[in-house]
PDB file of C-alpha atoms in Angstrom:
ATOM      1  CA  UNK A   1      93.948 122.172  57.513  1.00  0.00           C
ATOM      2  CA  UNK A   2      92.752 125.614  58.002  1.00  0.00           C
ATOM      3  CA  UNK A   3      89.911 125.253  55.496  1.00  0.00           C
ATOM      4  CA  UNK A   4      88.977 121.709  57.383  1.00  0.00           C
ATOM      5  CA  UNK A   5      88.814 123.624  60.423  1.00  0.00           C
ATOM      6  CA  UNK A   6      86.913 126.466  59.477  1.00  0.00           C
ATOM      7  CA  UNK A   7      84.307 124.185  57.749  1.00  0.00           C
ATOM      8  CA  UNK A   8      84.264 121.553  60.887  1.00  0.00           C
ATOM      9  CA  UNK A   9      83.549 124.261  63.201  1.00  0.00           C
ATOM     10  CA  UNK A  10      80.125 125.844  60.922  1.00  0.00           C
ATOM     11  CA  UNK A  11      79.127 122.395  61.234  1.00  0.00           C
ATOM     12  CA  UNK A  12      79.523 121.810  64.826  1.00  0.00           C
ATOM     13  CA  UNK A  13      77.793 125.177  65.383  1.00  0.00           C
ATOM     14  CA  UNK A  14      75.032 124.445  62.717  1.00  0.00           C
ATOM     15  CA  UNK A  15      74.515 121.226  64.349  1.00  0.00           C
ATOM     16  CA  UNK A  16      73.649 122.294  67.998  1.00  0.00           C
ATOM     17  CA  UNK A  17      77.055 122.494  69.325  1.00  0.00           C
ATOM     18  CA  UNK A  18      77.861 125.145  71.388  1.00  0.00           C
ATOM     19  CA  UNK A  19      81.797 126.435  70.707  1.00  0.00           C
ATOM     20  CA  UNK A  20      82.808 129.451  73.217  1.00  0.00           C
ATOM     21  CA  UNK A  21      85.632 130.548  71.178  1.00  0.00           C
ATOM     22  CA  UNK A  22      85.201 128.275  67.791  1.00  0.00           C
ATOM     23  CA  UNK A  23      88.563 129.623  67.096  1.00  0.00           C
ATOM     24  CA  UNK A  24      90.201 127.917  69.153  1.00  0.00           C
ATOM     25  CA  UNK A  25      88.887 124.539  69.210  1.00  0.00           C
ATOM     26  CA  UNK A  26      90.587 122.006  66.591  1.00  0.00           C
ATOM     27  CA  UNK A  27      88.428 118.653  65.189  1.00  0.00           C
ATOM     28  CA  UNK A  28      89.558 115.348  64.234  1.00  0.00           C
ATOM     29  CA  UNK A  29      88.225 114.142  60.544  1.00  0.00           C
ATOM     30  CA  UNK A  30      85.598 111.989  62.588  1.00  0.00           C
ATOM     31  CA  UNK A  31      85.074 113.821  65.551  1.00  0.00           C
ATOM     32  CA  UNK A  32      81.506 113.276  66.432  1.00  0.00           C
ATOM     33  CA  UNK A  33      79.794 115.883  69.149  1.00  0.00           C
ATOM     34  CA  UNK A  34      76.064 115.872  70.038  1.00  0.00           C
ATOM     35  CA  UNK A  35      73.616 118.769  70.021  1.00  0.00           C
ATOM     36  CA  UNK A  36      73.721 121.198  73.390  1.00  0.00           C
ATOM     37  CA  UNK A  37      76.845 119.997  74.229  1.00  0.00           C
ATOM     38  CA  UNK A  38      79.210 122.760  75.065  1.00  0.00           C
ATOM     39  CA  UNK A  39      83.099 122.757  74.299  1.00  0.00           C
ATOM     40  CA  UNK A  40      85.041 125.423  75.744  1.00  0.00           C
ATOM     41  CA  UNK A  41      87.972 127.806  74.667  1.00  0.00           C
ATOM     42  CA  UNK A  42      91.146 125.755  73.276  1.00  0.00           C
ATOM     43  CA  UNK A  43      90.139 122.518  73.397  1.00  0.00           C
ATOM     44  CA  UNK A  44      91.777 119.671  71.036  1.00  0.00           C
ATOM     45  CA  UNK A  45      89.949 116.999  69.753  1.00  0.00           C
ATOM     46  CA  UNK A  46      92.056 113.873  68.522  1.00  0.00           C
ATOM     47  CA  UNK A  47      91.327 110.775  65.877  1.00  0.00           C
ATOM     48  CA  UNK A  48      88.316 108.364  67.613  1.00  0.00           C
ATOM     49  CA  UNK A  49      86.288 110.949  69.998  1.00  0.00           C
ATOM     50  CA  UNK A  50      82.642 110.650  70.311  1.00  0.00           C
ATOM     51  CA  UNK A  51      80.930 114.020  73.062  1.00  0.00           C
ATOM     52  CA  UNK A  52      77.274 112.480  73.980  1.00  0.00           C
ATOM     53  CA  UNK A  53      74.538 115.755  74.269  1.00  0.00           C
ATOM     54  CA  UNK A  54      74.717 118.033  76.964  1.00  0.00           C
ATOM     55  CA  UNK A  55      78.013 116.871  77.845  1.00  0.00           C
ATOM     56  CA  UNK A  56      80.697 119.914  78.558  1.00  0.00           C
ATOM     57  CA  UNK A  57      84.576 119.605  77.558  1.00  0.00           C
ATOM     58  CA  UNK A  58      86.276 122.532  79.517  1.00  0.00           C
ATOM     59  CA  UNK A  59      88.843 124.557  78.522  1.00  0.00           C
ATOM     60  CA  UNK A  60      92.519 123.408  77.627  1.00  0.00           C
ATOM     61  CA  UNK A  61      91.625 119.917  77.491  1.00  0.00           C
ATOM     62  CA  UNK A  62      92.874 116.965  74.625  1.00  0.00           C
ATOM     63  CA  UNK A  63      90.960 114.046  73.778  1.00  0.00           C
ATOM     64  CA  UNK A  64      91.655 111.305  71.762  1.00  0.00           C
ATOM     65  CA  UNK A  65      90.145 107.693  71.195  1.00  0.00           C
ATOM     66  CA  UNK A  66      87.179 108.230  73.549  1.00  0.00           C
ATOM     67  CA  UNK A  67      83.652 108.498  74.512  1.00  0.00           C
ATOM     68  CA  UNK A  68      82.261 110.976  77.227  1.00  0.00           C
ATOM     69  CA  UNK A  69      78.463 110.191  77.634  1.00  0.00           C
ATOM     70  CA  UNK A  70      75.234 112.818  78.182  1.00  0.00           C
ATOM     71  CA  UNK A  71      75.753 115.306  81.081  1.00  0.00           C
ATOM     72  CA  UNK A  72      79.753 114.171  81.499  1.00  0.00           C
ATOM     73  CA  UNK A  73      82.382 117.367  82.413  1.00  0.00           C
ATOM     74  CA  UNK A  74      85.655 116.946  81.333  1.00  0.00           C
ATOM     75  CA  UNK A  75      88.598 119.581  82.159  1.00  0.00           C
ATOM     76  CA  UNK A  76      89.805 122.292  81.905  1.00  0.00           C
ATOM     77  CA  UNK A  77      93.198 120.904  81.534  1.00  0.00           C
ATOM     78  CA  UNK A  78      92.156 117.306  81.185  1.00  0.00           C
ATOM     79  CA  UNK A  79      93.569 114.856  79.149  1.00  0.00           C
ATOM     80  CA  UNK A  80      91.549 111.784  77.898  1.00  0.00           C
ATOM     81  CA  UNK A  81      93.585 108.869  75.987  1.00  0.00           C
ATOM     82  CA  UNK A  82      92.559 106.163  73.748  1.00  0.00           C
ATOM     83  CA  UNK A  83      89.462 103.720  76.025  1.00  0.00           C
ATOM     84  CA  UNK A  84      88.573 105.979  77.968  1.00  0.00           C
ATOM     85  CA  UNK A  85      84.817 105.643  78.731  1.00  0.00           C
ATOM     86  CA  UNK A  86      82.776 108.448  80.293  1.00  0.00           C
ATOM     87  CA  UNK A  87      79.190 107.576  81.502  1.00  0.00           C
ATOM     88  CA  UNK A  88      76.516 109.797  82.103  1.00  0.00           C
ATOM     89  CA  UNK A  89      77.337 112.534  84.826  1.00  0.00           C
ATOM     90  CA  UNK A  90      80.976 111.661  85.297  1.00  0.00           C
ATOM     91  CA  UNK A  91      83.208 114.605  86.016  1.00  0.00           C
ATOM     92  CA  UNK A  92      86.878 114.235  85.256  1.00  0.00           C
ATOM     93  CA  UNK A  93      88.452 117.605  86.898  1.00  0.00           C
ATOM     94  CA  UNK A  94      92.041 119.706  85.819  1.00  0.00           C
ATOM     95  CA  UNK A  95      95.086 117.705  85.454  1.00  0.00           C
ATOM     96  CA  UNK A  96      93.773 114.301  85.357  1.00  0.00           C
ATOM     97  CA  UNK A  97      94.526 111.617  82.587  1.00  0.00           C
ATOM     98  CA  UNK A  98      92.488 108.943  81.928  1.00  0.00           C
ATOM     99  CA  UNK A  99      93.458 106.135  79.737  1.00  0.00           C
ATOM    100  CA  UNK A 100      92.007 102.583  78.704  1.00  0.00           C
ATOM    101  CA  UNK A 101      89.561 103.223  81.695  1.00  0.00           C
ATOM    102  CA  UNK A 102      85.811 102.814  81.949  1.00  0.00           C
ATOM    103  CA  UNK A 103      84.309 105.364  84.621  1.00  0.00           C
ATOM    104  CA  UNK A 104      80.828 104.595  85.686  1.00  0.00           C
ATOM    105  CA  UNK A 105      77.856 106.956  85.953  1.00  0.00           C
ATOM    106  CA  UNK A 106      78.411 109.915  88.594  1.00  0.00           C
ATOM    107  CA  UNK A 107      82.210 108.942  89.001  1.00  0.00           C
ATOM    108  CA  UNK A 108      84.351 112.050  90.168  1.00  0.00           C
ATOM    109  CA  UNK A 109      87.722 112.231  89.500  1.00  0.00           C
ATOM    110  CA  UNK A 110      88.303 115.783  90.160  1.00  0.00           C
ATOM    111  CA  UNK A 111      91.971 116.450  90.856  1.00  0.00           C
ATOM    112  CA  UNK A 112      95.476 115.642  89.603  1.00  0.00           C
ATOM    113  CA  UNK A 113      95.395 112.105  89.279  1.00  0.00           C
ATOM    114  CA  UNK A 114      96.366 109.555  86.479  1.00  0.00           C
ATOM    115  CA  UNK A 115      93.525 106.365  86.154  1.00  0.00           C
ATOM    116  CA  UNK A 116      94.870 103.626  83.286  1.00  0.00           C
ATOM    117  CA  UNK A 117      93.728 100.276  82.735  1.00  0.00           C
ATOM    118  CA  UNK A 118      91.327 100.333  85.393  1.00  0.00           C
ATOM    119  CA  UNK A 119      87.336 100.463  85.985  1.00  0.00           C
ATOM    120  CA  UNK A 120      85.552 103.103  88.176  1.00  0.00           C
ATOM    121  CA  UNK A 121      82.142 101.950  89.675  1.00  0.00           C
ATOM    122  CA  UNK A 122      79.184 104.437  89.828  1.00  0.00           C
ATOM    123  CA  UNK A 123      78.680 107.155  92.429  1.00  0.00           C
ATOM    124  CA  UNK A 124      82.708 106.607  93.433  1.00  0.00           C
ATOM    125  CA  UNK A 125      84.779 109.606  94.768  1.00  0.00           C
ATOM    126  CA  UNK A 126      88.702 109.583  93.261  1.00  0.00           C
ATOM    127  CA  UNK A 127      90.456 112.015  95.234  1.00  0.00           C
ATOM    128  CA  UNK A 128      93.411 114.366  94.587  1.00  0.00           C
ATOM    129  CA  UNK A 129      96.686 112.827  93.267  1.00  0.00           C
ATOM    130  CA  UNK A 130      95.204 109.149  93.338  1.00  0.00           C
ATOM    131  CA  UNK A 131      97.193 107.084  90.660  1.00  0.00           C
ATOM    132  CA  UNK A 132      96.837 103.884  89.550  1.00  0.00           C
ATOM    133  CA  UNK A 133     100.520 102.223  89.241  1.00  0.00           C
ATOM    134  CA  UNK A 134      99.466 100.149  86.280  1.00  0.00           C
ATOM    135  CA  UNK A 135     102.915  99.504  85.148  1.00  0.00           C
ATOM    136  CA  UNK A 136     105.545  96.787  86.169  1.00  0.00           C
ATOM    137  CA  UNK A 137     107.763  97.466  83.440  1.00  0.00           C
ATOM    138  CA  UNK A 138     107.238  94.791  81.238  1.00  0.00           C
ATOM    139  CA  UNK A 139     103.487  94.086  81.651  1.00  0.00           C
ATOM    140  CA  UNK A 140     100.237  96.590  82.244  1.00  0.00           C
ATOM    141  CA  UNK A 141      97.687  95.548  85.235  1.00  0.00           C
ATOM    142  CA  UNK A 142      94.117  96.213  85.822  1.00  0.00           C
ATOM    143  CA  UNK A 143      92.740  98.421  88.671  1.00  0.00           C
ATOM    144  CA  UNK A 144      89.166  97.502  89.561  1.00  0.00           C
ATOM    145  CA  UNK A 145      87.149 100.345  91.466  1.00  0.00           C
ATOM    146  CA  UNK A 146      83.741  99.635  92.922  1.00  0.00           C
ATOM    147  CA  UNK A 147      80.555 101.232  93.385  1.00  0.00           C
ATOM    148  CA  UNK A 148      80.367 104.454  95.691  1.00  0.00           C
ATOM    149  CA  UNK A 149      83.927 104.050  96.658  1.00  0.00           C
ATOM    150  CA  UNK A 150      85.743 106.652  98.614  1.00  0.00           C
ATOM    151  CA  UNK A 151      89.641 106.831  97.631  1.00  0.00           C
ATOM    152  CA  UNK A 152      91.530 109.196  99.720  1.00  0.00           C
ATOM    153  CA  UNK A 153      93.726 111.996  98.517  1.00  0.00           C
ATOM    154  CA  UNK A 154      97.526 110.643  96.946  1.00  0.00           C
ATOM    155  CA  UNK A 155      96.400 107.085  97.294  1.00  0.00           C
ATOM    156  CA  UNK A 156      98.633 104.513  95.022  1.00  0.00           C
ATOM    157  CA  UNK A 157      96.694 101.811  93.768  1.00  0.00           C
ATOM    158  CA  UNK A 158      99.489  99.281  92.714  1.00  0.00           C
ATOM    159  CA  UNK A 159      98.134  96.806  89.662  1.00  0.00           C
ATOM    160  CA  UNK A 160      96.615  94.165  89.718  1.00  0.00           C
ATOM    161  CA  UNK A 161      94.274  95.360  92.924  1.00  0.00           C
ATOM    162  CA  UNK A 162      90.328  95.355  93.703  1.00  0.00           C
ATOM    163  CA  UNK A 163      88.213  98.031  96.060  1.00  0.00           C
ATOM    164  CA  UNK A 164      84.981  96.225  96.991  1.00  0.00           C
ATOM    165  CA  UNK A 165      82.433  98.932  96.703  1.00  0.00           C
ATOM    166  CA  UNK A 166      81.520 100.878  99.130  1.00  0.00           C
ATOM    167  CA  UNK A 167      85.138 100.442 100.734  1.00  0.00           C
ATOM    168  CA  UNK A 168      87.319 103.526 101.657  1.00  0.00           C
ATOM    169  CA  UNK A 169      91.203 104.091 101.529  1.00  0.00           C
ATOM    170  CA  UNK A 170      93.085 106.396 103.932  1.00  0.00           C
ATOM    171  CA  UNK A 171      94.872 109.279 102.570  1.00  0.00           C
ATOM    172  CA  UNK A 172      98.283 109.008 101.477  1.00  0.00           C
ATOM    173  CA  UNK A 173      98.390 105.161 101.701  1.00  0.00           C
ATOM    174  CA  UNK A 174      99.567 102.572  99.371  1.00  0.00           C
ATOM    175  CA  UNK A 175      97.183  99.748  98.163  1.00  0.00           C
ATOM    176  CA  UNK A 176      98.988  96.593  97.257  1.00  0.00           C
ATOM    177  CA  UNK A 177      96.523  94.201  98.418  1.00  0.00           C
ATOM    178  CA  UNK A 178      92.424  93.943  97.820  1.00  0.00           C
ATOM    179  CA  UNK A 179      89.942  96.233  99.856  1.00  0.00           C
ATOM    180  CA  UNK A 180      87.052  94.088 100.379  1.00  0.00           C
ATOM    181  CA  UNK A 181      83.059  95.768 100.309  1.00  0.00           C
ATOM    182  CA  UNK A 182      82.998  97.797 103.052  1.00  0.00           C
ATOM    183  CA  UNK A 183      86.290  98.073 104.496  1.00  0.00           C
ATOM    184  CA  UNK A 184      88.921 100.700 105.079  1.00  0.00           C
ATOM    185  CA  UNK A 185      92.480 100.205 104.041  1.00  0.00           C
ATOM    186  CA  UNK A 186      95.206 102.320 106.077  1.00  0.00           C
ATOM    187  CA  UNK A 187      98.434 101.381 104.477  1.00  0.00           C
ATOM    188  CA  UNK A 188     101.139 104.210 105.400  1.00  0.00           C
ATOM    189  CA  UNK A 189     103.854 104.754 108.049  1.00  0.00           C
ATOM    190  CA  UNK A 190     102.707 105.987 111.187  1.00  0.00           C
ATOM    191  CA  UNK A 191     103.160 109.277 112.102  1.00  0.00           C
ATOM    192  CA  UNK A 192     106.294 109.919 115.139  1.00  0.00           C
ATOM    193  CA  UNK A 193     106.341 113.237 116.534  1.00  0.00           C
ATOM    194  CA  UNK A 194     110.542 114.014 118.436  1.00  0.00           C
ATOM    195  CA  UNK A 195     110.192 116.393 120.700  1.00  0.00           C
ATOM    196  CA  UNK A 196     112.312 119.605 120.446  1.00  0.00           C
ATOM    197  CA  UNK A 197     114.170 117.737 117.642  1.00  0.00           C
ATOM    198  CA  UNK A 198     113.281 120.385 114.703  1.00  0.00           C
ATOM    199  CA  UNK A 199     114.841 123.070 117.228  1.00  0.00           C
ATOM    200  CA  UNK A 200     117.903 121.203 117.288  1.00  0.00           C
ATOM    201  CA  UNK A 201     118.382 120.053 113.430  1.00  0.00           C
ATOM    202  CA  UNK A 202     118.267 123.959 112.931  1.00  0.00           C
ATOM    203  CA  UNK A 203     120.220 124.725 115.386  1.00  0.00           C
ATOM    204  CA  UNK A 204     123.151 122.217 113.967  1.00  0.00           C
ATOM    205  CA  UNK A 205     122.283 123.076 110.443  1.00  0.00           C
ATOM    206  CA  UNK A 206     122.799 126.781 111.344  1.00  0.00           C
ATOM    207  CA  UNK A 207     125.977 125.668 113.148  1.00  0.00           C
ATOM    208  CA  UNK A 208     127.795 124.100 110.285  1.00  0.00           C
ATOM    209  CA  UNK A 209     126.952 127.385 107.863  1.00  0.00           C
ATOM    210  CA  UNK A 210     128.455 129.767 110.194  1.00  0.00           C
ATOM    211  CA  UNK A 211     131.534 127.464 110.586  1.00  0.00           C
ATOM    212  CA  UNK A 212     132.025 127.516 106.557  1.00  0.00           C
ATOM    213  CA  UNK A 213     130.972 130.918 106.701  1.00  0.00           C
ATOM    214  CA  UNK A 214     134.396 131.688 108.300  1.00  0.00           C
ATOM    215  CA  UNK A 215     136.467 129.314 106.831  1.00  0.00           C
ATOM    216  CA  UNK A 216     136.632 126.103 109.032  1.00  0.00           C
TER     217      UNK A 216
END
């Protein structure tokens, strides 16, 4: 393995790649990475990956089964699985998982969020902590993304659902029905403000811990 290594690396580097900290970065037997690409410090590369030129893999990331087109950024601390797609110019930020998923050219997926069995349109914004819920426990569903969509941070996309492009979803909201082109979807509980209530939880909470603090 450590012969394999050594010789997969000369060749990467012989071959246009550039490796940061060759070191550090492990191949696959059929790992396939095009010249000027760059691939940063400690970066895994399992069975099935093709890296397009001048795409970037970022530090700490593991990819397996997948294919990030020309200009694509991937990581640091990203994890691609088996299907994922990347097309030109898609950026897949730190802690996000992407499996079974094609994303379309300029995609951004930048933040911890988990996109399986699903299809990203071009130009679309994913943000922070959006998952797809792709899982009923017996059967896997599709999410379909559109063009130049706008998902809102910790949005749940439940399986099988469609956002029309151009179509927005509030943040924190749970999408169990289609988003047609153009729309916005608000799907969470309305926010209810008590007044002076927080005052008096504490006040009863502080209550109770001085009675057991004398033995009541």
């Amino acid at each position: 393995e450590a012969a394999f290594q050594t010789r997969a690396r000369a060749q990467a580097i012989e071959d246009g790649v550039t490796l940061t900290a060759p070191e550090s970065v492990f191949f696959a037997h059929d790992t396939v990475i095009g010249r000027d690409a760059t691939i940063e410090p400690n970066v895994v590369f399992g069975p099935g990956v093709t890296v397009e030129s001048g795409a970037r893999i970022r530090a700490f990331s593991h990819l397996e089964g997948c294919h990030v087109s020309r200009g694509a950024v991937v990581g640091p601390f990203a994890r691609l699985r088996p299907g994922a797609e990347l097309a030109e110019d898609v950026h897949v930020g730190n802690f996000v998982e992407i499996k079974n998923a094609q994303v379309a050219e300029g995609a951004k997926i930048n933040h911890l969020s988990y996109i399986g069995d699903a299809d990203v349109g071009a130009k679309t914004n994913i943000g922070a902590g959006t998952i797809t819920c792709n899982y009923d426990g017996v059967f896997k569903h599709r999410t379909t993304i559109g063009a130049r969509v706008f998902v809102g941070s910790n949005t749940m996309l439940v399986a099988p659902v469609t956002l029309g492009d151009d179509s927005m979803t509030a943040t924190g909201s749970v999408i169990t029905r289609d988003v047609g082109a153009g729309d916005m979807a608000i799907a969470r509980a309305p926010q209810v403000a008590k007044p002076g209530l927080a005052v008096k939880f504490f006040d009863r909470l502080r209550a109770v811990k001085a009675a057991k603090g004398k033995g009541v």
